[in-house]
Tab-separated table of C-alpha atoms and ligand atoms in Angstrom:
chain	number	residue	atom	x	y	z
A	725	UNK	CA	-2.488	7.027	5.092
A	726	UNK	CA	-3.152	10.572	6.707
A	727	UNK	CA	-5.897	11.432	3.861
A	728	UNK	CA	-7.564	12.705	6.944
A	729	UNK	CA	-7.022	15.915	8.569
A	730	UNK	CA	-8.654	15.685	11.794
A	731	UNK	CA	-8.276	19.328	12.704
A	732	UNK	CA	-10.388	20.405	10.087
A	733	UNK	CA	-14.045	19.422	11.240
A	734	UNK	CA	-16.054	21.581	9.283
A	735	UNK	CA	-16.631	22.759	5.053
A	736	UNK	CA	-16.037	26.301	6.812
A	737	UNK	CA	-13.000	25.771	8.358
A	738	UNK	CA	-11.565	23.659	5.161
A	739	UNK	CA	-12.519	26.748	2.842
A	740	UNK	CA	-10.510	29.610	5.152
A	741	UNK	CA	-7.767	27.002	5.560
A	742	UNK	CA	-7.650	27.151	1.933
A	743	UNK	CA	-8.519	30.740	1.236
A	744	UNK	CA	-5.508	31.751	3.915
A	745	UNK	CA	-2.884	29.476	1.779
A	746	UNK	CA	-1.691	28.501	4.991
A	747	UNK	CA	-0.217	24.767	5.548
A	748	UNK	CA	-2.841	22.925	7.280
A	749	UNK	CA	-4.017	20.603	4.419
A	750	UNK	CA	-0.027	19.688	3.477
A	751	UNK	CA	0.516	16.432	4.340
A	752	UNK	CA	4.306	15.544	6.458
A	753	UNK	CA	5.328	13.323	3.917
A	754	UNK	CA	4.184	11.452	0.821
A	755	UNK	CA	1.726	8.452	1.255
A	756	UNK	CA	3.747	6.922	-1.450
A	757	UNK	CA	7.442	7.088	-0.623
A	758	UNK	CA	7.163	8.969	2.473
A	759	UNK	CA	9.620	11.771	0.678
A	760	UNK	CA	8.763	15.242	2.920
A	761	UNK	CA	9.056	17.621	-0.368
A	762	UNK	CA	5.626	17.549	-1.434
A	763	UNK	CA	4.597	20.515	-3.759
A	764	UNK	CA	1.184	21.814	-4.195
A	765	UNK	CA	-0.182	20.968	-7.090
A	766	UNK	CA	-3.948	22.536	-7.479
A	767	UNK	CA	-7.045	21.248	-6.543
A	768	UNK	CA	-9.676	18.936	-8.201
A	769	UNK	CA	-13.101	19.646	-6.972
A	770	UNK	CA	-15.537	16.594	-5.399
A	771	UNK	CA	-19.250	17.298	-4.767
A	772	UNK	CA	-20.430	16.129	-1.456
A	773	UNK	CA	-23.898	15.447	-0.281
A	774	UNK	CA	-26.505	19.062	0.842
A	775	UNK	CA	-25.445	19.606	4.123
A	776	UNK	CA	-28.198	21.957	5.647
A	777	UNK	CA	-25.001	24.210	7.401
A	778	UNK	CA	-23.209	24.408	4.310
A	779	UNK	CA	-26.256	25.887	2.503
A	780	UNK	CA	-25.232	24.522	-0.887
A	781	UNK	CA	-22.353	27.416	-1.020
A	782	UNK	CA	-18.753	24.752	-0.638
A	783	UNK	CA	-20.558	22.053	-2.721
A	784	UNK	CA	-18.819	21.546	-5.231
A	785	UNK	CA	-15.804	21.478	-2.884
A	786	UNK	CA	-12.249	22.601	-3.739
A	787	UNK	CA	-9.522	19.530	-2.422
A	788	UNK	CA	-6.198	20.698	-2.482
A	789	UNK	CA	-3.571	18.208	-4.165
A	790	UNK	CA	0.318	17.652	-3.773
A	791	UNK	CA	2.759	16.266	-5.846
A	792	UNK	CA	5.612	14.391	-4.215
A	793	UNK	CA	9.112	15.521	-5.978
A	794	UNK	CA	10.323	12.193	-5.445
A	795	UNK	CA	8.393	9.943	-6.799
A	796	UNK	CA	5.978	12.186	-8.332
A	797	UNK	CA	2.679	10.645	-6.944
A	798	UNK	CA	-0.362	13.204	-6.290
A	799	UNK	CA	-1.781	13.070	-2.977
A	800	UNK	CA	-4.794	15.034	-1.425
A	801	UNK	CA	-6.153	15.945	2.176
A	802	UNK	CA	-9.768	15.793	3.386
A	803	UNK	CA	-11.267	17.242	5.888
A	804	UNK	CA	-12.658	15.756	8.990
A	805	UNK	CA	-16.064	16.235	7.473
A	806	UNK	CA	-15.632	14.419	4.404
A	807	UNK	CA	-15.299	10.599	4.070
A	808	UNK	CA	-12.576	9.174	1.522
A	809	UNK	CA	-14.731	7.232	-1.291
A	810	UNK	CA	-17.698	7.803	0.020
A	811	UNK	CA	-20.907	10.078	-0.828
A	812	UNK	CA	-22.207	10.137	2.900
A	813	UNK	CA	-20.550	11.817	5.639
A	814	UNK	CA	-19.396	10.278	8.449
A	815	UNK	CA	-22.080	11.563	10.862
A	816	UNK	CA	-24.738	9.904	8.055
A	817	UNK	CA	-22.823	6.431	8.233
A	818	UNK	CA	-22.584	6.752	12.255
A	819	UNK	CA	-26.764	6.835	12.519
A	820	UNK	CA	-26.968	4.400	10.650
A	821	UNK	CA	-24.174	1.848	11.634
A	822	UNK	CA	-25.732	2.406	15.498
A	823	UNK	CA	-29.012	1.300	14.402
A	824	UNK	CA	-27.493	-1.734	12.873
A	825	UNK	CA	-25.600	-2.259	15.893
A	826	UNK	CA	-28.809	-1.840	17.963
A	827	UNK	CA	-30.253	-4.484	16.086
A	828	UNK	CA	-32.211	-3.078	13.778
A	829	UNK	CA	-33.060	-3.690	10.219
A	830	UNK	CA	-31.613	-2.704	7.001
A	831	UNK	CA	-35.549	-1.882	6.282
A	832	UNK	CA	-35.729	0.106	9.654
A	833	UNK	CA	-32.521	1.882	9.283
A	834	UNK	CA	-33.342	2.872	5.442
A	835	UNK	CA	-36.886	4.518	6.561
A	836	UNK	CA	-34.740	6.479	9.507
A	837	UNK	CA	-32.258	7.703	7.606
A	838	UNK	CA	-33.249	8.324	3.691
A	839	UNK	CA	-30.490	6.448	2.997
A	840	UNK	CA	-31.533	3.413	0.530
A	841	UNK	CA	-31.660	0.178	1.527
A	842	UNK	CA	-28.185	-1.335	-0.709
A	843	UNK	CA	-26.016	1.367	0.797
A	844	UNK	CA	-26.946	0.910	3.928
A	845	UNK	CA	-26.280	-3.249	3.325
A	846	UNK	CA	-22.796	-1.898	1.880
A	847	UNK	CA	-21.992	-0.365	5.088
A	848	UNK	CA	-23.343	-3.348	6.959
A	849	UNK	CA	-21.046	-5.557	5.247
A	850	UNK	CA	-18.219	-2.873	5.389
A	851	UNK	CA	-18.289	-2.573	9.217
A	852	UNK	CA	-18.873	-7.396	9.789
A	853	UNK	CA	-15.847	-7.331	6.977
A	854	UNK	CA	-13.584	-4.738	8.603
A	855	UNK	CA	-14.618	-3.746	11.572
A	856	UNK	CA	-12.544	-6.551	13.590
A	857	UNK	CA	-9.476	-5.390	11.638
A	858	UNK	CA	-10.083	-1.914	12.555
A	859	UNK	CA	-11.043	-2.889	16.311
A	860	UNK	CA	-7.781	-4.473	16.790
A	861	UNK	CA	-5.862	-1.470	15.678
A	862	UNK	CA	-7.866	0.850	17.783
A	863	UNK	CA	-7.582	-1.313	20.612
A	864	UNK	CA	-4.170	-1.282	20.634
A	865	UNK	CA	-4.469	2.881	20.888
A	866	UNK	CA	-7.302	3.222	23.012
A	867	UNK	CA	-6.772	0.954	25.898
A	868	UNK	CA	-10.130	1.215	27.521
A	869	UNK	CA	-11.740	-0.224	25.026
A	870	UNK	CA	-9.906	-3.669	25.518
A	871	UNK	CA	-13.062	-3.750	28.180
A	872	UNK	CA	-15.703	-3.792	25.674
A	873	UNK	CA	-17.042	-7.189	25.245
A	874	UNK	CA	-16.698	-7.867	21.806
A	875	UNK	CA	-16.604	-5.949	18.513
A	876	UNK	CA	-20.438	-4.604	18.045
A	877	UNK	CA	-19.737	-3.255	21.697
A	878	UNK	CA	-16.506	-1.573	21.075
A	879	UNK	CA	-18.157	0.000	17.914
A	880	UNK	CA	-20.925	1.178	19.644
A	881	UNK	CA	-18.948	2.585	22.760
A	882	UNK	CA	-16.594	4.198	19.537
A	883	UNK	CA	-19.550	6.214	18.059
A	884	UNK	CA	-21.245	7.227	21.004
A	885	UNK	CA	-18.016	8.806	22.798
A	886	UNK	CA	-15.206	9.374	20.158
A	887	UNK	CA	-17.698	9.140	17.201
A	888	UNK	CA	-16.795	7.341	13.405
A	889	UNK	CA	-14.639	10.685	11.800
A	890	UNK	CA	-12.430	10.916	14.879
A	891	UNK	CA	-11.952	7.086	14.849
A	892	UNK	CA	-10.874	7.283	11.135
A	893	UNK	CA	-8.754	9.566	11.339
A	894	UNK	CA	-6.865	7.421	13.729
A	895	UNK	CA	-7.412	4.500	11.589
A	896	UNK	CA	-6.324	6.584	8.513
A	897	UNK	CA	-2.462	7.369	10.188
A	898	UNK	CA	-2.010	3.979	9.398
A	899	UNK	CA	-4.411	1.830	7.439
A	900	UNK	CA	-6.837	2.519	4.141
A	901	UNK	CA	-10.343	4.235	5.201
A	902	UNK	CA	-12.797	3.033	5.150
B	852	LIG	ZN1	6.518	10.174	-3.041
């Protein structure tokens, strides 16, 4: 649904994007109706999670909005950095996922990581619920991984060489992430 921008990885190249005014958040065309005159239209503000880099200074972070002058939906653009819906970064949901794909525990993977033991279930769930429907999709785009196995393998081989942002963005050109 493009709520990704890939080229943006990082808080500090999301604020000068913003602080320049130049384009780079503006989606091609609205989510909605797919109409290309999309006005901007503000920004609401979404706290994220410390990240040591970002030293506290973008959190609350500014997310610029659009306004379709067709059908007059809003629409807004992350940055690779930030996951839709979610608290956690990618990079955060990546250690973990691996570890649950490396067979550990939700227990285990909770003492690693900080993160409590019900998120970390959530995401469990997430990835046995969707991750065959997003496999599929990335399958069809990423024809060496038609070698992997079966899914757990394909995830794995995902996060250790494109990694779990990079694959969503993909995912997010076409489908609802995550
Ligand atoms: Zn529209």
């Amino acid at each position: 649904m493009y709520r990704i921008v890939a080229s943006i990885t990082s808080l500090e190249l999301h604020a000068a994007a913003l602080a320049s005014g130049t384009d780079a958040h503006r989606p091609r065309n609205c989510p909605h109706c797919h109409s290309i005159k999309l006005w901007g239209h503000g920004f609401y503000h979404r706290k994220i999670e410390r990240i040591p880099i970002a030293k506290g200074s973008f959190n609350p972070v500014a997310i610029a909005r659009y306004l379709c002058a067709a059908c007059l939906h809003t629409c807004s653009r992350l940055p690779l950095c930030i996951a839709p819906r979610r608290w956690h970064n990618w990079a955060v949901q990546q250690f973990v996922l691996l570890l649950i794909l490396t067979g550990s525990s939700v227990r285990h993977c909770s003492n690693c990581s900080g993160i409590g033991a019900r998120t970390v279930r959530r995401w469990r769930d997430w990835l046995r619920q969707r991750g065959e429907f997003f496999a599929f999709h990335l399958r069809s785009r990423f024809a060496n991984l038609g070698r992997e196995p079966d899914v757990p393998a394909l995830w794995r081989r995902v996060m250790r060489s494109m990694g779990l942002d990079v694959a969503m963005a993909w995912l997010d050109q076409d489908l609802f992430v995550p």
